[in-house]
mmCIF file of C-alpha atoms in Angstrom:
data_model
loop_
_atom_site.group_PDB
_atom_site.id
_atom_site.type_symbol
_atom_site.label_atom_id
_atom_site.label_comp_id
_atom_site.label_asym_id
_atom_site.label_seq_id
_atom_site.Cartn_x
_atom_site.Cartn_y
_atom_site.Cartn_z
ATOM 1 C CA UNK A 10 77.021 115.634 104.498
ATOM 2 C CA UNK A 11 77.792 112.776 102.264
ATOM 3 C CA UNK A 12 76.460 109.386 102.046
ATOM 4 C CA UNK A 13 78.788 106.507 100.795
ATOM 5 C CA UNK A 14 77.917 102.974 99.999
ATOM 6 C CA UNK A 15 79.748 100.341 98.758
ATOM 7 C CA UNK A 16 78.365 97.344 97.858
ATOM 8 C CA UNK A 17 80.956 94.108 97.969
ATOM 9 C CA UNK A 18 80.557 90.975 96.644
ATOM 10 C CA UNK A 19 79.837 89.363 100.387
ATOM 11 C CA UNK A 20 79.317 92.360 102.485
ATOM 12 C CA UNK A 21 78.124 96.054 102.118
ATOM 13 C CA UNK A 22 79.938 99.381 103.783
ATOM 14 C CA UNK A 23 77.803 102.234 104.686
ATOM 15 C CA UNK A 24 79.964 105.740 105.720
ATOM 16 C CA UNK A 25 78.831 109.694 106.522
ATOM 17 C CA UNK A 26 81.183 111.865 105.820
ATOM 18 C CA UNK A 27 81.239 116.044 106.449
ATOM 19 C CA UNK A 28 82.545 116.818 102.914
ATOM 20 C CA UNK A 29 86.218 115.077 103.268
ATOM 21 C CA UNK A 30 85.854 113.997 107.008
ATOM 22 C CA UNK A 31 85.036 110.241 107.503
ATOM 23 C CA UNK A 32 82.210 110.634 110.622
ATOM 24 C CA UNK A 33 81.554 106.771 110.921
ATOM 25 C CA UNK A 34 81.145 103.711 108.776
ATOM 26 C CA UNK A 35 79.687 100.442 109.216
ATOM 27 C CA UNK A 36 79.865 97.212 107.978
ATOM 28 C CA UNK A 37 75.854 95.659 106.547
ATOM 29 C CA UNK A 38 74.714 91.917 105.615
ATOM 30 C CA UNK A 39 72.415 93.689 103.754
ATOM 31 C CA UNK A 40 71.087 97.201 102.974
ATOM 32 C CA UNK A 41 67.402 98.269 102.976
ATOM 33 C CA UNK A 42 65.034 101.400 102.972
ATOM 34 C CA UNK A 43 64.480 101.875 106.218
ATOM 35 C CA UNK A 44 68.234 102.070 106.817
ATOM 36 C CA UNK A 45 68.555 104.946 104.720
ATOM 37 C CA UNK A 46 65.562 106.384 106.026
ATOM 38 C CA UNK A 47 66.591 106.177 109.532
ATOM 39 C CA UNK A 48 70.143 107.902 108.258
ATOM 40 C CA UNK A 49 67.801 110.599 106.467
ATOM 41 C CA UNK A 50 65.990 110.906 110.008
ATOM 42 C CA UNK A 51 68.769 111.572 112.340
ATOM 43 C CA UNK A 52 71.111 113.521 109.562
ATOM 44 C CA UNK A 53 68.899 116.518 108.033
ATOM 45 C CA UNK A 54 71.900 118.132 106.445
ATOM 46 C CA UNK A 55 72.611 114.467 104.364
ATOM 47 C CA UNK A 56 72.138 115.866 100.844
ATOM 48 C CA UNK A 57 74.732 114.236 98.742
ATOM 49 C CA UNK A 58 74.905 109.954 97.942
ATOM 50 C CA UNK A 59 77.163 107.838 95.884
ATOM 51 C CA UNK A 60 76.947 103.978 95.028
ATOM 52 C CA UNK A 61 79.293 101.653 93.914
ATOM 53 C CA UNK A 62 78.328 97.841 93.265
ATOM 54 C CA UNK A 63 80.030 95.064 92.138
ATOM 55 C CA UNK A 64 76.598 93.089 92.363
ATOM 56 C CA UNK A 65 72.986 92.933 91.963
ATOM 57 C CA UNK A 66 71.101 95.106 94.293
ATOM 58 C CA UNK A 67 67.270 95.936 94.763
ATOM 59 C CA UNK A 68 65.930 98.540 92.190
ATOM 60 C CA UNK A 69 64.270 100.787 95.145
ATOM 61 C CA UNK A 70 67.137 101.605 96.838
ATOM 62 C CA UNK A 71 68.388 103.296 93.734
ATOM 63 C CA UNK A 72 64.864 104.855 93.535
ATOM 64 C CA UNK A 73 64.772 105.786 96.887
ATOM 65 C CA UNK A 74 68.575 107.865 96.462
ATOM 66 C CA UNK A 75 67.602 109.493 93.360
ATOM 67 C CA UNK A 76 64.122 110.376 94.975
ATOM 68 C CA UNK A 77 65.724 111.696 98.428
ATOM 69 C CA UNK A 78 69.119 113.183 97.900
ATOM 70 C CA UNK A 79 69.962 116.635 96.248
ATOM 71 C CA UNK A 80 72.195 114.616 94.350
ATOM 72 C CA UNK A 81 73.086 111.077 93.601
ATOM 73 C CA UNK A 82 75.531 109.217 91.405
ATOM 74 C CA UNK A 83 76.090 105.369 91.076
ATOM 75 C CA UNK A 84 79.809 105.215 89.958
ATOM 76 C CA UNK A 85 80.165 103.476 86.759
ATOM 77 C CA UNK A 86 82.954 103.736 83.735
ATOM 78 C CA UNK A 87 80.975 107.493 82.539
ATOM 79 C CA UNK A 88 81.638 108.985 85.870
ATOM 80 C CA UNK A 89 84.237 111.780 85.839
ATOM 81 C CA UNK A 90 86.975 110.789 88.556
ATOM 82 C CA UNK A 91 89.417 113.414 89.814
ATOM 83 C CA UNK A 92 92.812 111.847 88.047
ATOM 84 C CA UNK A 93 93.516 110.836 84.918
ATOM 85 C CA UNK A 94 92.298 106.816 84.332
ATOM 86 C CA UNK A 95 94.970 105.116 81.965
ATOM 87 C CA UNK A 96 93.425 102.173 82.231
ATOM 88 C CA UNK A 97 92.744 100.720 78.682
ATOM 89 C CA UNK A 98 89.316 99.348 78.749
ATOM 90 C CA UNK A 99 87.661 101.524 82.279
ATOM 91 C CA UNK A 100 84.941 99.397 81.458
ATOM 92 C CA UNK A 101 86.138 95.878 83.018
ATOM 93 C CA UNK A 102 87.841 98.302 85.629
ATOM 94 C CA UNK A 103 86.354 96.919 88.492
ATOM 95 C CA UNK A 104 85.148 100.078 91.009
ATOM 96 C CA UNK A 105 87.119 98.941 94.152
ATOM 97 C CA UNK A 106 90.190 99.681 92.260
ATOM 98 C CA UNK A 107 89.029 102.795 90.758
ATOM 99 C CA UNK A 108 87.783 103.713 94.152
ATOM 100 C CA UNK A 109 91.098 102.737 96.019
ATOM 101 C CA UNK A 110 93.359 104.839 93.373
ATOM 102 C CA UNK A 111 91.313 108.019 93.888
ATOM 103 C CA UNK A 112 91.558 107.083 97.570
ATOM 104 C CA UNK A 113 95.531 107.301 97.478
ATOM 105 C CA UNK A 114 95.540 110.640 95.913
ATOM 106 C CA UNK A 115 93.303 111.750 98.600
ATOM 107 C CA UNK A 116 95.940 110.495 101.229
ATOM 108 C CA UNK A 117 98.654 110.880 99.647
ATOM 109 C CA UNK A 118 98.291 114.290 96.987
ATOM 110 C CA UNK A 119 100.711 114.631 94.399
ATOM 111 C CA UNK A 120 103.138 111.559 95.611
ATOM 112 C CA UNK A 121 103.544 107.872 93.507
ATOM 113 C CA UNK A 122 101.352 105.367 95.634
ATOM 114 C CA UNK A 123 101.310 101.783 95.181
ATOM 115 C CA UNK A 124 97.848 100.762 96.285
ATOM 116 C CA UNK A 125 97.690 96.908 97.677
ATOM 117 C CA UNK A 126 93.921 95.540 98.503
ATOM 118 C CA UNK A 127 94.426 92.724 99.925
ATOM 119 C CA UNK A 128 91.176 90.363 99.918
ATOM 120 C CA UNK A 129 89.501 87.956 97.693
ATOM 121 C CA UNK A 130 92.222 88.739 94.855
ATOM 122 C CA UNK A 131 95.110 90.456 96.173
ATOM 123 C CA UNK A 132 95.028 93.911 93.379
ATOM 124 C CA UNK A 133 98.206 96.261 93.286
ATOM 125 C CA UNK A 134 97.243 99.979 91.647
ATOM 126 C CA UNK A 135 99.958 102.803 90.520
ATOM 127 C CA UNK A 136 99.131 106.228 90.787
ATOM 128 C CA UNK A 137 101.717 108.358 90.023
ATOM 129 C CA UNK A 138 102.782 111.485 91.031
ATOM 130 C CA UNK A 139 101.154 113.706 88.139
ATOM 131 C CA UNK A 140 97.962 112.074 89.120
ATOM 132 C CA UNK A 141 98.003 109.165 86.584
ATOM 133 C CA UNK A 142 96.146 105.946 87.435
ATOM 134 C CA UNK A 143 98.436 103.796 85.295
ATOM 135 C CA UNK A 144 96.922 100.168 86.440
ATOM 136 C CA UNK A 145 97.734 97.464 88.368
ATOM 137 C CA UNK A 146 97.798 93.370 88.355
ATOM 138 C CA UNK A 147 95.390 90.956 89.889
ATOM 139 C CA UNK A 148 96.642 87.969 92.222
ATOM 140 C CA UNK A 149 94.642 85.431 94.234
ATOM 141 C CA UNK A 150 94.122 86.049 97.746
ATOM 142 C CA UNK A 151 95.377 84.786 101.018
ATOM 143 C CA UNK A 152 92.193 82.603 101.447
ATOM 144 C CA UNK A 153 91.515 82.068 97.989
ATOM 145 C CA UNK A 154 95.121 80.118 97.767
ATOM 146 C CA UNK A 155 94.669 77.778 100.859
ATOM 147 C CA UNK A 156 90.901 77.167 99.191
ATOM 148 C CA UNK A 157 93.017 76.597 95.488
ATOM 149 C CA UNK A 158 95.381 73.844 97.491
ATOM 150 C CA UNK A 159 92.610 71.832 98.238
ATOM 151 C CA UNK A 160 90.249 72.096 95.822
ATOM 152 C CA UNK A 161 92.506 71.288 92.840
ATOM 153 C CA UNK A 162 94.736 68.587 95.082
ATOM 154 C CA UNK A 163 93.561 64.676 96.422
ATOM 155 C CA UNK A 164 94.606 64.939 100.061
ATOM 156 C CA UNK A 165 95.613 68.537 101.007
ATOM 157 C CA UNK A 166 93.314 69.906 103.575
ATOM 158 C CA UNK A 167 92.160 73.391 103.729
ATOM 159 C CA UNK A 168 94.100 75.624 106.410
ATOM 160 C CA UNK A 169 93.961 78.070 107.810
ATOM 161 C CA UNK A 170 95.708 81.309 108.027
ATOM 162 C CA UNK A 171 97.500 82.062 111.703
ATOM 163 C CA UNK A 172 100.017 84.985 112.680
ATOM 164 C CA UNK A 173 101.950 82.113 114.126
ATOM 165 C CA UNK A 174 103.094 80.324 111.021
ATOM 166 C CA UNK A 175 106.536 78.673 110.910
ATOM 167 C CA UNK A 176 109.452 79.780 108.051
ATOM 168 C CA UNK A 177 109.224 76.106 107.324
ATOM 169 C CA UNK A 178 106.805 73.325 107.960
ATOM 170 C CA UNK A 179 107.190 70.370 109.847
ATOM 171 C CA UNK A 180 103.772 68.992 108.928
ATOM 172 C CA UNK A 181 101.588 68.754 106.199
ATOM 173 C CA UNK A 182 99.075 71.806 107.740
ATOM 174 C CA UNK A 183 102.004 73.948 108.729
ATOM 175 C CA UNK A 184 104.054 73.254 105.231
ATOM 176 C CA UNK A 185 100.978 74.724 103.590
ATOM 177 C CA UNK A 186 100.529 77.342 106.133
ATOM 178 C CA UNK A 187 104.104 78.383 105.461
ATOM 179 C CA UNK A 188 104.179 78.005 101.915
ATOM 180 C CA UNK A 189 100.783 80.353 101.282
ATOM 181 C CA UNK A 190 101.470 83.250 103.556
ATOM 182 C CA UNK A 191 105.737 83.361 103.043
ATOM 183 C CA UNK A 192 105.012 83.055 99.482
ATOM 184 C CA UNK A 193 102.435 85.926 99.543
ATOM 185 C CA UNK A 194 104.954 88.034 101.350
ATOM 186 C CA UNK A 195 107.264 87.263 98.822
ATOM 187 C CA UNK A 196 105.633 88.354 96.344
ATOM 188 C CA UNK A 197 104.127 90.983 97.632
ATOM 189 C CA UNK A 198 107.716 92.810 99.009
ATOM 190 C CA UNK A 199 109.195 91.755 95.416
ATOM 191 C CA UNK A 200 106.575 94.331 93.997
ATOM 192 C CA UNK A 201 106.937 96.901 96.607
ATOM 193 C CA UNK A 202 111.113 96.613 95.627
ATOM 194 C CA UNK A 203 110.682 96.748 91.842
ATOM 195 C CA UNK A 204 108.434 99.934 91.921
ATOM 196 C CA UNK A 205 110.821 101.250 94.354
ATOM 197 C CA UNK A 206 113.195 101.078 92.078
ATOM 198 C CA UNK A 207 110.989 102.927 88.976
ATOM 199 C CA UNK A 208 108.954 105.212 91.039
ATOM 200 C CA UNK A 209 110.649 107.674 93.280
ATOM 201 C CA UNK A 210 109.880 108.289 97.333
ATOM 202 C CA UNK A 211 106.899 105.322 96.758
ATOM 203 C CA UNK A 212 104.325 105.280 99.007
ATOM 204 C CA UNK A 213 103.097 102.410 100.302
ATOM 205 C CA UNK A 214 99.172 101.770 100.976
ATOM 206 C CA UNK A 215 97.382 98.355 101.991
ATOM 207 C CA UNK A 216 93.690 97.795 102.464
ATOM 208 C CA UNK A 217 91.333 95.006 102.787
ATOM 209 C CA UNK A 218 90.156 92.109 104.766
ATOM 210 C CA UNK A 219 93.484 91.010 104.964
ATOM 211 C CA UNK A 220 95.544 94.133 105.427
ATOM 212 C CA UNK A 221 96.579 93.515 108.907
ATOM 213 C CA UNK A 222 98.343 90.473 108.134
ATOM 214 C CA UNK A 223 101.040 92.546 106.515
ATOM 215 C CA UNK A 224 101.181 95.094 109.201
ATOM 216 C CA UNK A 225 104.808 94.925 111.018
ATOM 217 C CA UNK A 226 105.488 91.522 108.328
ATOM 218 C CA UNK A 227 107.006 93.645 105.341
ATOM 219 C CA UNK A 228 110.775 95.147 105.448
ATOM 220 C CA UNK A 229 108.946 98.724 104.034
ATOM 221 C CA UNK A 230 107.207 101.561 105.717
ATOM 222 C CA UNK A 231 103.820 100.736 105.267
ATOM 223 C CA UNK A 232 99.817 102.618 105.709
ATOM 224 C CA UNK A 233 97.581 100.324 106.596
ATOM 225 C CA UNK A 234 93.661 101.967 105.520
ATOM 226 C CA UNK A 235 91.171 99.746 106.197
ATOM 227 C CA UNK A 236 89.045 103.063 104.907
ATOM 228 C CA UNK A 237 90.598 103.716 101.330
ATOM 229 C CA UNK A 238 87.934 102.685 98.926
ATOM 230 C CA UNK A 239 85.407 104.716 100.917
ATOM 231 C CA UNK A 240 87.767 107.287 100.719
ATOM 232 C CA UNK A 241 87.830 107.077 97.204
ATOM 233 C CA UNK A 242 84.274 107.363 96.663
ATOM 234 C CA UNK A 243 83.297 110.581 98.797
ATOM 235 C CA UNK A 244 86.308 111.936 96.605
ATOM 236 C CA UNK A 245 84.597 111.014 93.760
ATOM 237 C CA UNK A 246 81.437 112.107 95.025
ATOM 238 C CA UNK A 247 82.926 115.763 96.151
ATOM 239 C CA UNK A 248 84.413 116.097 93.011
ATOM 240 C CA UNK A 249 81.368 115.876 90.921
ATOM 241 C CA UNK A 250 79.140 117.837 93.411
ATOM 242 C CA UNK A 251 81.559 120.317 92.497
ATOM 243 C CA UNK A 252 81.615 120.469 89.272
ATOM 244 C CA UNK A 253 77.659 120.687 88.757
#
């Protein structure tokens, strides 16, 4: 069995998997030593770890992987990935995106994905269908924009988003509402349409804190994975257990 862990900038994701089969995850504040003990205690067949961090983290739980798994690996630009990374400097590549790419060839072998994470930043990753991670653009999120609006601005307050948002405001709250989360669909089905026209039988996947807000919203067939970047990693993970 495989241990995952993905270390956010605000939260941390802890998953099992039996080789490619997700068995549970979990969502962490924080992550200590006893919790991987405890995991250690209840799974004996747990051999196998990967890390992935955009942030500081405590120096024993790396000692504590590389002193209790068969084999461990914190993902960084070095580590051999299972496509080919296009990407012209892998070393500002941040790992979520890494992660999510591998994640979409996992779901979606041998097929052009367009990979939307929508949190924080809003990221959009092509993988083709030769297995090429190509690259992608960075956008600000859904709640970084209504934060942007009134930090930057006098007298706009911050709002909220709300499924039930008007096409048009009537007030100042509901203008803003409307103008953030339209114009993030915009743009958002404005990139699904130009790949569409560049990248033959596109699939679509979205993840993220925010990926439900798209669900149903967009005129595309879409896959919502709240799981993809976790995905990505035990992929990773297989794929070098393999090849030692």
């Amino acid at each position: 069995m495989n241990l995952v862990i993905d270390i956010g900038n605000s939260r941390i994701k802890l998953a099992l998997f039996n080789e490619r089969d997700l068995m549970f995850n979990v969502p962490l504040d924080e992550l200590n030593v006893a919790h991987l003990q405890l995991l250690l205690d209840e799974h004996a067949d747990l051999k196998h770890a990967i890390l992935s961090s955009v942030r500081e983290y405590p120096k024993e739980l790396k000692q504590f992987l590389q002193k209790s798994f068969k084999y461990f690996i914190e993902l960084d630009a070095s580590t051999p990935v299972p496509l080919i990374n296009r990407y012209e400097t892998p070393d500002t590549l941040g790992k979520d995106r890494l992660a999510a790419a591998v994640g979409a060839t996992e779901i979606f072998p041998g097929k052009n994905v367009l990979v939307i994470d929508a949190g924080t930043a809003i990221t959009y990753e092509l993988v083709t269908a030769n297995n090429e991670y190509l690259g992608g653009n960075i956008s600000p999120g859904l709640n970084t924009r209504f934060k942007a609006l009134s930090h930057f601005t006098g007298k706009l307050p911050l709002v909220e988003s709300s499924d039930d948002f008007p096409m048009l405001g009537s007030n100042t709250p509901t203008a803003i509402q409307a103008g953030v989360q339209m114009g993030l669909l915009f743009e958002v089905q404005q990139y699904i349409e130009y790949f569409n026209t560049i990248y033959e039988n596109l699939e679509i996947i979205i993840t993220g804190g925010d990926a439900k807000f798209f669900d149903k919203k967009l005129k595309n067939s879409i896959f919502v994975n709240f799981n993809l970047t976790l995905i990505g990693l035990n992929r990773i993970l297989e794929y070098n257990v393999k090849e030692t």
